[in-house]
Structures are given as C-alpha cells and as structure tokens.
Coordinates of C-alpha atoms in Angstrom, one line a residue:
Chain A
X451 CA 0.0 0.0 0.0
X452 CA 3.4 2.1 0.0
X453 CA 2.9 5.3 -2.0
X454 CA 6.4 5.7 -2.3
X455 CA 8.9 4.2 -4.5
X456 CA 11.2 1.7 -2.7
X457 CA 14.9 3.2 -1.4
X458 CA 18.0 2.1 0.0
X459 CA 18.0 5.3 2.3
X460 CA 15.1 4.9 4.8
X461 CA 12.6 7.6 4.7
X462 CA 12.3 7.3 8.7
X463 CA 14.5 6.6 11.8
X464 CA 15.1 2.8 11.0
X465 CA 16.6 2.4 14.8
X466 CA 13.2 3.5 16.3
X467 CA 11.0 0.3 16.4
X468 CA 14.1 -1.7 17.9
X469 CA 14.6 0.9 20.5
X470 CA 11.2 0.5 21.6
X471 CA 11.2 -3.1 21.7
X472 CA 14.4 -3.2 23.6
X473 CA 13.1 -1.0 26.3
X474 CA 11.8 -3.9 27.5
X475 CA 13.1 -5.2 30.6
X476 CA 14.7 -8.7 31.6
X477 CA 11.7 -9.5 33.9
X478 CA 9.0 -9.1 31.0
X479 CA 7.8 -13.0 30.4
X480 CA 8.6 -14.7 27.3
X481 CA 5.2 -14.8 25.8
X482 CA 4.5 -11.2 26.7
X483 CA 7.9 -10.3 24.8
X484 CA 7.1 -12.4 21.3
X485 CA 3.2 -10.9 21.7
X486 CA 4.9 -7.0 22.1
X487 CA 7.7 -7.1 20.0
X488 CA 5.7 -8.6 16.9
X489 CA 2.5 -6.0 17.6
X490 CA 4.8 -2.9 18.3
X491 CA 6.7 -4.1 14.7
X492 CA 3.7 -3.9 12.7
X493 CA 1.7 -1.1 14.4
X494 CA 5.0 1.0 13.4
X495 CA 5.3 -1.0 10.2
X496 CA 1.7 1.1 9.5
X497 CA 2.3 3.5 10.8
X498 CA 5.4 3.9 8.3
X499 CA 3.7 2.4 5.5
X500 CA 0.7 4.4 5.2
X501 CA 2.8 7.5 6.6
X502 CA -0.2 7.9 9.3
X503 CA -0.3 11.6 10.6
X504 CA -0.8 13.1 14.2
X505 CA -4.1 14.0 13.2
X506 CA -5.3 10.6 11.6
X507 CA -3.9 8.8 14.7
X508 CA -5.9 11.0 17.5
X509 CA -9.0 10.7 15.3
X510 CA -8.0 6.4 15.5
X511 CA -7.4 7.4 20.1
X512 CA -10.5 9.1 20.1
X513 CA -12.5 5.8 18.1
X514 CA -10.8 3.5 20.9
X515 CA -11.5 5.4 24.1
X516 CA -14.9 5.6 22.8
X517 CA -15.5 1.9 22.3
X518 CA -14.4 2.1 25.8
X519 CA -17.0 4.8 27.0
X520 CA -19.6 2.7 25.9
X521 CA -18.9 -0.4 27.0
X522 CA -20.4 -1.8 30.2
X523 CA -20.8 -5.2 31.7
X524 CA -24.1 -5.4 28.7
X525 CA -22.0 -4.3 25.9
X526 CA -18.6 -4.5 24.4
X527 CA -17.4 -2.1 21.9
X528 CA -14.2 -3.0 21.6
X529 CA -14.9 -6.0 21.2
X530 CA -17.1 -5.3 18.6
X531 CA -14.4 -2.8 16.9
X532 CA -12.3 -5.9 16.7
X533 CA -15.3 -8.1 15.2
X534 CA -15.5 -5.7 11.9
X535 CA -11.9 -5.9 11.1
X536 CA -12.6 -9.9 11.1
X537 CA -9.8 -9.8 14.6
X538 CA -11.8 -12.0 16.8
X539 CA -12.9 -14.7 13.9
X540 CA -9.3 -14.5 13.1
X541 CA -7.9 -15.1 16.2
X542 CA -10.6 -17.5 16.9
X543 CA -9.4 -19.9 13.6
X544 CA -6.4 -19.8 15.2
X545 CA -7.6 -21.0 18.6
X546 CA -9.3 -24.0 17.0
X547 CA -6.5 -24.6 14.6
X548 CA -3.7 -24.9 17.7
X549 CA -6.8 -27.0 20.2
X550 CA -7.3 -29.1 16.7
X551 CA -3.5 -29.9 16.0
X552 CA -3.5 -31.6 19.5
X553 CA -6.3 -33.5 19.7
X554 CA -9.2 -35.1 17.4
X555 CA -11.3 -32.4 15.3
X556 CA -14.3 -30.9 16.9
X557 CA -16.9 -28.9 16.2
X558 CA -15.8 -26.1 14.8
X559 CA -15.2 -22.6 16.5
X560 CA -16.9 -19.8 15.9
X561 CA -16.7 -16.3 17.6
X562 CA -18.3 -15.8 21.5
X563 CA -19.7 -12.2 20.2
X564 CA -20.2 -9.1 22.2
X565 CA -23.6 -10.0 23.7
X566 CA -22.7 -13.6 25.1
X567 CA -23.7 -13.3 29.6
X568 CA -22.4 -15.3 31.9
X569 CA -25.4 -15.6 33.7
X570 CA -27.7 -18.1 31.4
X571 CA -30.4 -19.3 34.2
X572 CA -30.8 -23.3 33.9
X573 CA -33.7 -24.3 31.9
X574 CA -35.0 -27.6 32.3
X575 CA -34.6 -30.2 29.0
X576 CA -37.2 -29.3 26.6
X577 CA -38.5 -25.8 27.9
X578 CA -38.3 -22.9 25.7
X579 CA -36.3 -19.8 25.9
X580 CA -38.2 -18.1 24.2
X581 CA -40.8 -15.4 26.5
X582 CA -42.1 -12.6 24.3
X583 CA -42.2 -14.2 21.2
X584 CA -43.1 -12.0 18.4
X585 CA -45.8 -12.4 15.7
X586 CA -43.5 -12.8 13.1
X587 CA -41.3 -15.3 14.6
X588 CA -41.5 -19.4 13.9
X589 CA -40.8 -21.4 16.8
X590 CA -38.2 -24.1 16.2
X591 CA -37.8 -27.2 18.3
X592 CA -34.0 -27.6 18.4
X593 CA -32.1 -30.7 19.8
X594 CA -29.4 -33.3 19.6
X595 CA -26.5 -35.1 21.7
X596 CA -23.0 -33.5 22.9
X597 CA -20.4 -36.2 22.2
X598 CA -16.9 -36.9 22.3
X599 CA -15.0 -36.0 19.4
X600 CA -12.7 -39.1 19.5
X601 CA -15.1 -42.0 21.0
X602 CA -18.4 -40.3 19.5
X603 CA -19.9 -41.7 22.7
X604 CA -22.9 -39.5 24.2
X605 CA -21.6 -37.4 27.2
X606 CA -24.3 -37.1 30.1
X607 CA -23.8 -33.2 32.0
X608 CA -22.5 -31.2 29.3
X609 CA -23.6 -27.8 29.8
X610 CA -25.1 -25.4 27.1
X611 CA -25.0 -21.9 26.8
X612 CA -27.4 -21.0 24.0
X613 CA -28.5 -17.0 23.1
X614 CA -30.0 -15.1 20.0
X615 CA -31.5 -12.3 18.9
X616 CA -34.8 -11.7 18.3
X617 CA -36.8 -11.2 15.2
X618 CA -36.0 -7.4 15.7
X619 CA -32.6 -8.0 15.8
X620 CA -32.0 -7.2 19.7
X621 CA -30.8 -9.0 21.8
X622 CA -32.3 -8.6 25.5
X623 CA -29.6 -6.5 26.9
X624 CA -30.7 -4.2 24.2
X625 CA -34.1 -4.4 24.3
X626 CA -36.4 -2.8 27.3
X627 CA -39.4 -4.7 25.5
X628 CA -37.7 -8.2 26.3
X629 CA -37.8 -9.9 29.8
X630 CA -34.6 -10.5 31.4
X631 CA -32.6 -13.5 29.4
X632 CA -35.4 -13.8 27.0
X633 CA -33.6 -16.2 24.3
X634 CA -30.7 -17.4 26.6
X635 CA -30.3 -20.2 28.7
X636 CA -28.6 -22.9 30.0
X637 CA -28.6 -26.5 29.6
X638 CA -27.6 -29.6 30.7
X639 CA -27.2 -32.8 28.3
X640 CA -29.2 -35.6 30.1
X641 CA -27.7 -39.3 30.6
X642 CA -27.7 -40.1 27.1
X643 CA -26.3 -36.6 26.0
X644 CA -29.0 -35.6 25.1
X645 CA -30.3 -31.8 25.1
X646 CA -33.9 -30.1 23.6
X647 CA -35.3 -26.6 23.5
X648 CA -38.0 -24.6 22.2
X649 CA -36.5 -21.6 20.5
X650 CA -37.4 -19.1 17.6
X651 CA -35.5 -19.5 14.0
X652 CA -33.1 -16.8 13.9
X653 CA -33.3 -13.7 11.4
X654 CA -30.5 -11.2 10.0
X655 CA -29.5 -8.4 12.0
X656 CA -27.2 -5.1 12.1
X657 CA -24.8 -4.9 14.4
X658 CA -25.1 -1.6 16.7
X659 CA -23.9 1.2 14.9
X660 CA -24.6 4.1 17.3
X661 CA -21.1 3.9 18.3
X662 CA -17.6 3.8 16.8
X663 CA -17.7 0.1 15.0
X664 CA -20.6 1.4 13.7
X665 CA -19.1 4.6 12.4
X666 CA -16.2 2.6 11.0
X667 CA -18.3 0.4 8.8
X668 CA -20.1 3.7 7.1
X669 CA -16.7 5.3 6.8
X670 CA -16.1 1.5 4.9
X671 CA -18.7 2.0 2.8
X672 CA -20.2 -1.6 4.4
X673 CA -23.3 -2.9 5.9
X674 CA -23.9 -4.1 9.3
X675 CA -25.5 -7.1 8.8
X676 CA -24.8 -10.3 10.2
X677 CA -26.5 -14.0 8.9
X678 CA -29.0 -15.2 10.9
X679 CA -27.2 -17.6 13.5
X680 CA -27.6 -19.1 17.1
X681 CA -24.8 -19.0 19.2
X682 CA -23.8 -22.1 21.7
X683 CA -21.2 -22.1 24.4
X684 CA -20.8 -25.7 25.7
X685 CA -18.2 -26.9 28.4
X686 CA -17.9 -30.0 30.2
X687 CA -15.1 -30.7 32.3
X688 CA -12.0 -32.8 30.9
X689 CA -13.0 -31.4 27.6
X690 CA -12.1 -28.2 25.3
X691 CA -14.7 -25.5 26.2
X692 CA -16.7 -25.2 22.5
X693 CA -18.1 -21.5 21.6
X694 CA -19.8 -21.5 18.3
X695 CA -22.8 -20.0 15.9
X696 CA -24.4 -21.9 13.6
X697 CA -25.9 -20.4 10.7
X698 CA -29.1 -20.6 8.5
X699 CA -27.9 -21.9 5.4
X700 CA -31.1 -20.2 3.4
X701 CA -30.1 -16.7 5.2
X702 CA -29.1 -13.5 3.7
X703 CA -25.3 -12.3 4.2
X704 CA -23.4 -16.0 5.0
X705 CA -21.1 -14.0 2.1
X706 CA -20.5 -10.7 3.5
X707 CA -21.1 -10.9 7.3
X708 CA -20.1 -8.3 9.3
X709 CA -17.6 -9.8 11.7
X710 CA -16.6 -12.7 9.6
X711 CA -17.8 -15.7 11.0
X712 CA -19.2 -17.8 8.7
X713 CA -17.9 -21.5 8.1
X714 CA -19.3 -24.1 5.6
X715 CA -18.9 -26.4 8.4
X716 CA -21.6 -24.3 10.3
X717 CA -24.0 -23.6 8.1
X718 CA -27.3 -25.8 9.4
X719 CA -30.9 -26.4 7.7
X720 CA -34.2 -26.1 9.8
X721 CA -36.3 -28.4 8.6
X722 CA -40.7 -28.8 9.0
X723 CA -41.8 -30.2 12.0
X724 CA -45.0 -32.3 12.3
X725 CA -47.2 -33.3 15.3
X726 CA -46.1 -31.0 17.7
X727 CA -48.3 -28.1 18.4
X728 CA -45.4 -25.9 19.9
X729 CA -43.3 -25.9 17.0
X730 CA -43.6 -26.5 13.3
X731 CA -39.8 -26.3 12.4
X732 CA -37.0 -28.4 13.6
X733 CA -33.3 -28.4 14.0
X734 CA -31.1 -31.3 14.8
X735 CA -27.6 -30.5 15.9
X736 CA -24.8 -32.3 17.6
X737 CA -21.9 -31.3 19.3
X738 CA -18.3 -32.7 19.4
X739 CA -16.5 -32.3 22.2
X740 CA -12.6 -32.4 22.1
X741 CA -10.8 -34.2 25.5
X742 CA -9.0 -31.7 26.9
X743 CA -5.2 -32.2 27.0
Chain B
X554 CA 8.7 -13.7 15.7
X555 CA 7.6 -16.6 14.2
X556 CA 7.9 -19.5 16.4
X557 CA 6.8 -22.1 13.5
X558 CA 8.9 -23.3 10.4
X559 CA 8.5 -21.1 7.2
X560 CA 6.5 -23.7 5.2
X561 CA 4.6 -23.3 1.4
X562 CA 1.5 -24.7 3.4
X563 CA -0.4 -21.6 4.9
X564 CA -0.9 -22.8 8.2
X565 CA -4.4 -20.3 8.4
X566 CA -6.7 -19.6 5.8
X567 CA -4.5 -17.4 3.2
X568 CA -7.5 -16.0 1.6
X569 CA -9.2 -13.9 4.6
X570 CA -6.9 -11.1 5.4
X571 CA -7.7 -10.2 1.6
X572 CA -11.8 -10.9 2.0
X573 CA -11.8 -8.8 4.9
X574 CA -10.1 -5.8 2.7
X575 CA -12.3 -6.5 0.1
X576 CA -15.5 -5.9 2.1
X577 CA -15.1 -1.9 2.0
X578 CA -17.3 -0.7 -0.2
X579 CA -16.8 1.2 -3.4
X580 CA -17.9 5.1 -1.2
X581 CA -14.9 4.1 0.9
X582 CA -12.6 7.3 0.5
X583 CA -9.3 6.2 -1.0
X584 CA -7.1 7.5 1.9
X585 CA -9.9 5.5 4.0
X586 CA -9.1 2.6 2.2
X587 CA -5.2 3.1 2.2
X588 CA -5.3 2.9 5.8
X589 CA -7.3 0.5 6.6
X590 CA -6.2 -2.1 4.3
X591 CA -2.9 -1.5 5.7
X592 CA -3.8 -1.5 9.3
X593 CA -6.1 -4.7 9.2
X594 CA -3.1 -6.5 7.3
X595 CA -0.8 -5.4 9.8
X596 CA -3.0 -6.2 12.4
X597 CA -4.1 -9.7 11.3
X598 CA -0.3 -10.6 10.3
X599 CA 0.3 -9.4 13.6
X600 CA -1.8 -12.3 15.3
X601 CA -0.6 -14.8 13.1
X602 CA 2.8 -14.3 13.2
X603 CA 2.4 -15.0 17.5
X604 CA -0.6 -17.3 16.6
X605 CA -2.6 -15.2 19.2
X606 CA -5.2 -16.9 21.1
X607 CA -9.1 -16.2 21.9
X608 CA -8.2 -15.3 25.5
X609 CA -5.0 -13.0 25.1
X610 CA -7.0 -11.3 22.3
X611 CA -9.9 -10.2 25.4
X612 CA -6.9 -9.6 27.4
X613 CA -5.9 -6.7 24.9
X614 CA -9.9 -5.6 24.6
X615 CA -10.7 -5.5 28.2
X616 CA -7.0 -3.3 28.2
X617 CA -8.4 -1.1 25.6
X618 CA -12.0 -0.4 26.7
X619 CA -10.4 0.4 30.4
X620 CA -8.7 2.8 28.8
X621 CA -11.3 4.5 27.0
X622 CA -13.1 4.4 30.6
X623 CA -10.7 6.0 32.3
X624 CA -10.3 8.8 29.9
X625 CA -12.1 11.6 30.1
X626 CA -11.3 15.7 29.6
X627 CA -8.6 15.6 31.7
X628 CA -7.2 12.7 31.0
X629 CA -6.6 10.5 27.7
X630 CA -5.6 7.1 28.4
X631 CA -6.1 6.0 25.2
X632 CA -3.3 8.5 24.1
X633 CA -0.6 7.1 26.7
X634 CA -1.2 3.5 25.6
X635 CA -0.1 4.3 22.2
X636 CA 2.7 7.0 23.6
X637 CA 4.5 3.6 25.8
X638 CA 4.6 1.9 22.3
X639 CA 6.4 4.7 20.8
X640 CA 3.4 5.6 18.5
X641 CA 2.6 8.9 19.0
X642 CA 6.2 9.8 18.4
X643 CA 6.5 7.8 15.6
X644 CA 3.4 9.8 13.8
X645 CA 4.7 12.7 14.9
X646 CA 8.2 11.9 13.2
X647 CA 6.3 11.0 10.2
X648 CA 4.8 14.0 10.2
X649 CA 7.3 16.5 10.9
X650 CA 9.0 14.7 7.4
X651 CA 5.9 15.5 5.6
X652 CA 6.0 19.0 6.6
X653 CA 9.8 19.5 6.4
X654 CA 10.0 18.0 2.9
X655 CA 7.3 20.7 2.3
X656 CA 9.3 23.5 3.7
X657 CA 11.9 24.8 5.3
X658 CA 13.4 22.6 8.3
X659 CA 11.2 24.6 10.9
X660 CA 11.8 23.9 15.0
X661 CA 11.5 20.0 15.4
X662 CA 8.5 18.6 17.0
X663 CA 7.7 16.5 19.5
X664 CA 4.3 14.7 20.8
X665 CA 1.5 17.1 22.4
X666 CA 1.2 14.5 25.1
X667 CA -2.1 13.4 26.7
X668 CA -2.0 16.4 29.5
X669 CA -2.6 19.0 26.9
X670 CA -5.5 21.4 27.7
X671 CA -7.2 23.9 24.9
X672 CA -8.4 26.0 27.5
X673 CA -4.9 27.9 28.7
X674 CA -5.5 31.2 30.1
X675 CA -3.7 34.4 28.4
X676 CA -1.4 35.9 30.4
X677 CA 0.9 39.0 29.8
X678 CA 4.9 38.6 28.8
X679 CA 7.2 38.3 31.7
X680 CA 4.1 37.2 34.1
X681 CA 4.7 33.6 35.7
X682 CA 2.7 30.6 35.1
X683 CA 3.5 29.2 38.6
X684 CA 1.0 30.0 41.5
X685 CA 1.9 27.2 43.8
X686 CA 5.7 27.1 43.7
X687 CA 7.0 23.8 45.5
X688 CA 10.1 24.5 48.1
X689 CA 12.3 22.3 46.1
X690 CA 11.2 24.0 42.4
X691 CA 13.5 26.5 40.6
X692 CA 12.3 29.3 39.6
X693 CA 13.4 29.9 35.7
X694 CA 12.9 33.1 33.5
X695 CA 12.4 31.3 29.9
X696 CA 12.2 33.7 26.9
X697 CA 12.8 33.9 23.0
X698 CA 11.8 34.9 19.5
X699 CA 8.8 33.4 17.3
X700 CA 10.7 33.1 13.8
X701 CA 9.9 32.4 10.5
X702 CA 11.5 29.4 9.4
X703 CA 12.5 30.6 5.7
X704 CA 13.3 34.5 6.5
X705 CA 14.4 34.0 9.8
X706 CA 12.5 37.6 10.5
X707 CA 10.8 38.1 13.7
X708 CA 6.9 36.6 13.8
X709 CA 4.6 38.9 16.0
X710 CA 1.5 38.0 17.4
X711 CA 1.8 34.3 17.4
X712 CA 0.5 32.2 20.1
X713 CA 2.5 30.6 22.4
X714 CA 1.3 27.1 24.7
X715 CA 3.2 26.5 27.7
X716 CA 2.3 23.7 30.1
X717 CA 4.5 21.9 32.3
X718 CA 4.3 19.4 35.6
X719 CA 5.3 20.3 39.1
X720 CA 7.5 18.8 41.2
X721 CA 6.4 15.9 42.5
X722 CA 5.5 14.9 39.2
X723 CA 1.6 16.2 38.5
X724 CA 0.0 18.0 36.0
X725 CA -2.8 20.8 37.6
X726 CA -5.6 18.4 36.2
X727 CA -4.2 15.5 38.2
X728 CA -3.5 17.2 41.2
X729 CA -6.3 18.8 43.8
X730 CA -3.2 20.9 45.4
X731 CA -2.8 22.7 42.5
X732 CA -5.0 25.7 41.4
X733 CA -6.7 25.3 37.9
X734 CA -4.2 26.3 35.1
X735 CA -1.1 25.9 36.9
X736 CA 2.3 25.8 35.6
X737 CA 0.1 26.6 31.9
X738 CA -0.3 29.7 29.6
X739 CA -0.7 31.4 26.6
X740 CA 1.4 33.7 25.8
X741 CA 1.5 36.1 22.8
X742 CA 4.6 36.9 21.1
X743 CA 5.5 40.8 20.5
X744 CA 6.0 43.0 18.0
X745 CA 9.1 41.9 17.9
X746 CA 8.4 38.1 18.1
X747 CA 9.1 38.0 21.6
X748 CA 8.0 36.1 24.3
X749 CA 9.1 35.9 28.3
X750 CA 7.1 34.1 31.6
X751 CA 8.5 32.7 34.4
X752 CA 8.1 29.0 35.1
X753 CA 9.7 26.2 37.2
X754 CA 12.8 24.8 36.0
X755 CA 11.1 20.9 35.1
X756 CA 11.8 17.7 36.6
X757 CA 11.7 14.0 35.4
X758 CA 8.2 12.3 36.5
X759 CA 6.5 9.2 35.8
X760 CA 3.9 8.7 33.4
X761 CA 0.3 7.5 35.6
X762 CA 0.7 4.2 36.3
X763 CA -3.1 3.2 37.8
X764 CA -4.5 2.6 34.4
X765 CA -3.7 0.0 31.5
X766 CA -0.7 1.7 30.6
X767 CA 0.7 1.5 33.8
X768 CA -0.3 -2.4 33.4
X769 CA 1.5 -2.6 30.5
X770 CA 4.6 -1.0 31.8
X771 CA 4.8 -3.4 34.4
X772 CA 4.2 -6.3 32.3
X773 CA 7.1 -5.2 29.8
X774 CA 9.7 -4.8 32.9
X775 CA 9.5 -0.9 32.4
X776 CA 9.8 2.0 34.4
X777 CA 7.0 5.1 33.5
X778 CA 9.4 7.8 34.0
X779 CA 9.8 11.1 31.5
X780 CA 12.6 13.2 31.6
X781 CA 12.5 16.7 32.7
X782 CA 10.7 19.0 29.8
X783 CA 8.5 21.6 29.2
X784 CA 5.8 21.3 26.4
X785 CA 5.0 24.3 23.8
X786 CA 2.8 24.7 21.6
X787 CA 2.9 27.6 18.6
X788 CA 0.6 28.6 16.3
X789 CA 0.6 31.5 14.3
X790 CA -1.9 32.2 10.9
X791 CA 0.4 31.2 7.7
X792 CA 2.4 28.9 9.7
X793 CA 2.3 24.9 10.6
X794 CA 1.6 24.8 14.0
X795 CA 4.6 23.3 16.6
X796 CA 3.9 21.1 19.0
X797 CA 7.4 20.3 21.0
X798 CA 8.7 19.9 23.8
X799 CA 12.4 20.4 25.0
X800 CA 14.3 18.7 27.5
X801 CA 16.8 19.3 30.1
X802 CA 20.0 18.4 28.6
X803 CA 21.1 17.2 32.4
X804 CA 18.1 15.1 33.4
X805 CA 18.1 11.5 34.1
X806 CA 16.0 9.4 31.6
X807 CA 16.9 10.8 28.4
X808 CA 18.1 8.0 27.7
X809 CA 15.1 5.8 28.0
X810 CA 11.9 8.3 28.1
X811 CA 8.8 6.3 28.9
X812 CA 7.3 7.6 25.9
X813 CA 9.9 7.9 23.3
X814 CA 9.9 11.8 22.4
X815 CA 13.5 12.6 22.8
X816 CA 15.6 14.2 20.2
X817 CA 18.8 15.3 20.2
X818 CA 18.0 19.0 18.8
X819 CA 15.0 19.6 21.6
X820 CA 17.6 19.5 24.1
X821 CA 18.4 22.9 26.3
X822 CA 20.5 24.3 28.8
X823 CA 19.1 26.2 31.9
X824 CA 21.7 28.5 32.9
X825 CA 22.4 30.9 35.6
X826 CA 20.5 34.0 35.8
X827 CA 22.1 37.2 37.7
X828 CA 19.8 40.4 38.8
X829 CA 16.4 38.8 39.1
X830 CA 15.1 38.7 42.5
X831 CA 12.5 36.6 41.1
X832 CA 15.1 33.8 38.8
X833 CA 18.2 31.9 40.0
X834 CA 18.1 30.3 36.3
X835 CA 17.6 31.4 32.7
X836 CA 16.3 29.5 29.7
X837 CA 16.6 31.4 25.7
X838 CA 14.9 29.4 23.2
X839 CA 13.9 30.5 20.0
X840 CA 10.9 28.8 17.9
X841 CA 11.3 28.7 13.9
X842 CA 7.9 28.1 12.2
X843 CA 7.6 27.0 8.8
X844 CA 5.2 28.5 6.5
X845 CA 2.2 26.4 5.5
X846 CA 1.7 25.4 1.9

C-alpha cells in the first residue's frame, strides 16, 4: 500500500521500532515479549507504510477510548471494533487450529460475540427460551446429543449456553421490550447426552452502529449485517470448552457478514416439523466435544 | 517472531486477510481505504505471526476499553497506551517529514502528550505561570523569538502554549493541590516576536501508572518515568503549527523516556540568571515556524 517508491536510504528513523522493543526489561515474560515485539513491529510497520499523521492517529485514540466509554458489563465495543476488522474470527481460527492440531477435530469454532452473559439461568430439557415471542417469529424445536469427538460416545452433564437475537434484531440486553434473558439459557445434556429446546428461528441483524464500530463500517462504505445464527457455548469438564454459531444456510449475508464468522462447516438447515403443536420447524444439531489435554 | 517453520502450506486460511479488505465498499474514501487495508493486514499478520489466542486477544480488549473508561477531559488514556509503544512519536516523526519536505526545516516537534489542555489562560509577557511554587522547584525566566523558518524575520502576534508538571511529578488536572491552570499559559509573542514568563525549572516524572498503561509497563519490565521537559505549543496564521517539547539536557532518563519523544536537537540548557530577584536560572529558546503550503 506504500505510496512511495522503494529506497536504500530509509525515509524514517530505521533504529526506532528496535529501540522500543528493547526497552523492554529482563523481567517481561517470554510470551509477553514475542506478543509485544511482533504488535509494536507492525503497528509502526503502518504506521510507516501508510505515513499515518498526528491527526489521523488521534481521530484512531479518540475511536478506541470511545469503544471504551460505551462499554459496560451489557455491551462490548471494543470487542465489537475488533469483530469488523474480522480480529476475533481471526484469532478464533487460530484458537481452533492450535486445540485441533492436538487432539481429534471438533466442532468447529466460531466467535463468543459481544452479547454472550455469563449468567444463562438453567432451563429444564425441553423448555423454551423463548418469553415474548413475536408475531413474526417461527418457533423451532432444536435438539441433539453433545459427544466426544474421539469416542463419538454421548456425554451425560455437558452444559449449554445458547442465546439469540430476536426477530428485531436485539438481543435482550438491548431491548427494554424483552424480559430479562429472553432467548438465553442454559442447559444440561441428560444421561444419554441428550439436550432439547424450544427456540425461535433466527433472522439477519445489524450490528449496533450508534457507536464507533458502527461509524467505521459507514466510513467503509459496508453494511452491518450479520446471517441469521444461534450461538452455543458448551463446556464439560475434561473437555475443550466449544463456543460456536451456527448459521441458517437459506439466510441473507453467509457471504458478507459483518464480523466474519461464517464457516461451511456451520451452516445448518431447519427443517418442517409435524405433530407438535409448539413448534412447526426443527433443528437437529450435535456437538463434538474435544478431550481436553 | 515466528515461532513455527516457514513452510509453502499456509498454516491459516490465506484468503481472509484479503476478504476482509475487500468488504469496504466502493464510497470508501481512497485514503480510507489506504489505511485500513494496511492497518487490518498489519493487524491480522500481527496475530498470526504470534498465533494469538481467543483469550489474550480479550486480554488486549478489556486493556483497551479500560482505557477508554478512564479517559475523560482531563485525561486521555487512550493516548498514553499508544505514547508507551512509541506511536505517537512515531506519527509525529512522520509528520514533521511531511512537513519538512514541504518547507523549510522549521523547530522540530515532538508529541502534544495526553496532558494537553485547549483551555490555557492568556497571560501578559514576563508574568509567571506558577502560582503554587514547591520548596524544592527552581524558579526559571524562559524567553525567546517566534521566527519564520524561511526568512528568519521576527513573527509577532503568534500564540504561544506553555504547560508543564510540578515537582512531584503532577500536571494541575491530576493534582487537587494545584489551582486550575497551573504551571500553563498562553502567551502572545511581541511585536518583535518576543515572548518571556517565568516557570519552574522541570523535573523527570512518571507517566500515571493506575490505568492500563501503567499495566502494561509493568508487564514489559518498564519504568514510567519522562525526563524533565517543558511542552509548547505555537501557532501562528500562515504557519504549521509546533507542538514540541524540549528537554533538560542534564536530566536522568533521556536516555530511556517512557514515551519515546527525545531528540537530540530539543535539548536545552538552563543557565544561571544574575539580577532577578525573582530567577536563579535562565532558559533562551527560540521557535522557527515553517510557513504552510
């Protein structure tokens, strides 16, 4: 991206990025050297490269300390700053790709998201999660068995985190019209691995783009859209924690989502259900669990 | 960096750095697009080149959004994270090149800082900018020219910045002891581009250490400390504005300035002053603006 021509004679200090590095002292741990040394590198590297200016850089400080200003223990900006320059999907192939190498292949990855809580309450198997349902939403019933990734035995006690948004794109931390952990909960698998759940069939939705992510993507000229999806966070102990989203394979955007998390690998079909009055789609869905090293 | 074996088998998907790129949209402005192609290259090259995981990437969000939530008009954490990498001097080398290879060399610059305030009272030539003098300070009378850069002729009426910490190492905003506007001013050169106040001689002081940057500091094995300086800040109408500051050529940490902003020709002398009731030392420095294009 260099608008200059190439030159023997460097156009800037070609000491300064080493001297910065090397201020680091002897106590700083390994890791913490090889994470700063490389980020420092190519932050300058841009820095150099595009020949960034004062000015453009404070408007970039100003961007960051406002994801900050708006983030609370509901809402991560910075997070979601990271999530539209494809960072956390990034980071996250990596994740999978290092947990993968060492053991037998999982389910995939996918990103956790800015609106994942901590705080799912426990549903029992087969309740629904879903408390203000809205008139254009179709119920699904959605179900299947966590198992091993290297036995493919059932595995009893599993726990699973499942959230989405609602047909208006909200999730409940956004929404004042949604009870507290409307479309979350938690689950456990039962003895035969088995977990079920009445929830809605998720839609398309923009990111939030009342803040600086938001501002980013019109200053890219790109949408905030993301496919519809359902997100799943299951851990069991002895075995890799699995965050994931699977997708809609009949939705808009799976080719231009806005923070870059679509894999073939995730894509799922919802399917007509018949004979139960609650629900007339279904979606069957099992997760692999990798042991833990 | 790399800690894996150069290989002709991309060990992560070699096709996303691009997609992400390509996903600006054709409204994109090309400077815009210049930047952040090269910043999300950098960035994602960045985390594979350390194969960055899930949970040191939240490490680095959590740093970031704590910044922006400790920032506020007084302070700008944001700004002193990217001053302990060296990257507001870095942008500010990069564009004092611009400017010089635009002009005439002019006064060299250094970075504004994150204690800046736009709000500096006017006060008259000769008055003092120091209202709460410590015991241990020393009282300086600093004066000089305002010059044009190409001419070398006098430059009335330009403003003049002045802001500096006290003693025990506080900026007025950061210090309930301290009346508003201490140790700052603006100061308007003469008629004959002349400017005078007294001040406090400066002394080295660390950089706040209770937020992420301080984290990071500690993390790296690094002390926060700046050496002694005083910041300035010129601006006349038909000139680049200066932002510099200039050092004590006898201070401790020039060596190894928390944030990087040392260079050789910002360094001064304070010297003796004789027949001043009010001054044991003396500073003369003159500040050459470049005309703007």
């Amino acid at each position: 991206m260099s608008t200059k021509p190439a030159s023997d004679t460097p156009r800037f200090d070609p000491n300064f990025t080493q001297h910065v590095i090397d201020s680091m002292g002897p106590n700083t741990s390994p890791r913490m050297r090889q994470v700063m040394a490389s980020l420092t590198k190519h932050i300058h590297d841009f820095a150099r490269e595009v020949e960034l200016t004062t000015d453009e850089w404070m408007e970039g400080v100003q961007l960051l300390n406002w994801a900050g200003q708006m983030s609370d223990d509901k809402r991560n900006e910075g997070q979601l700053l990271c999530d539209v320059i494809g960072l956390e999907s990034l980071v996250d192939e990596i994740t999978f790709k290092k947990a993968s190498e060492a053991t037998t292949l999982a389910t995939r990855t996918a990103i956790l998201g800015p609106f994942f809580r901590t705080d799912h309450p426990i549903r029992e198997k087969g309740a629904t999660i879903s408390f203000n349902t809205p008139d254009d939403a179709e119920i699904v019933y959605m179900h299947g068995r966590v198992l091993d990734a290297v036995t493919k035995t059932p595995l009893p006690n599993a726990s699973i985190d499942v959230w989405e948004a609602s047909t208006n794109g909200l999730y409940e931390q956004q929404d004042d019209n949604q009870v507290d952990s409307n479309l979350r909960g938690k689950f456990i698998a039962d003895a035969n691995g088995e977990y079920a759940f009445y929830c809605i069939k998720p839609t398309p939705y923009p990111v939030p783009d009342d803040g600086p992510a938001g501002k980013l993507l019109k200053l890219l000229d790109r949408h905030p859209y993301r496919p519809a999806h359902i997100h799943l966070n299951v851990i069991l102990a002895g075995f890799n924690p699995m965050v994931t989203q699977i997708f809609d394979k009949d939705s808009k955007y799976l080719d231009n989502d806005s923070v870059f998390a679509v894999q073939d690998s995730l894509l799922v079909e919802f399917v007509p259900r018949s004979g139960d009055e609650k629900a007339k789609l279904e979606l069957k869905y099992d997760v692999y669990l990798a042991p833990s090293e």
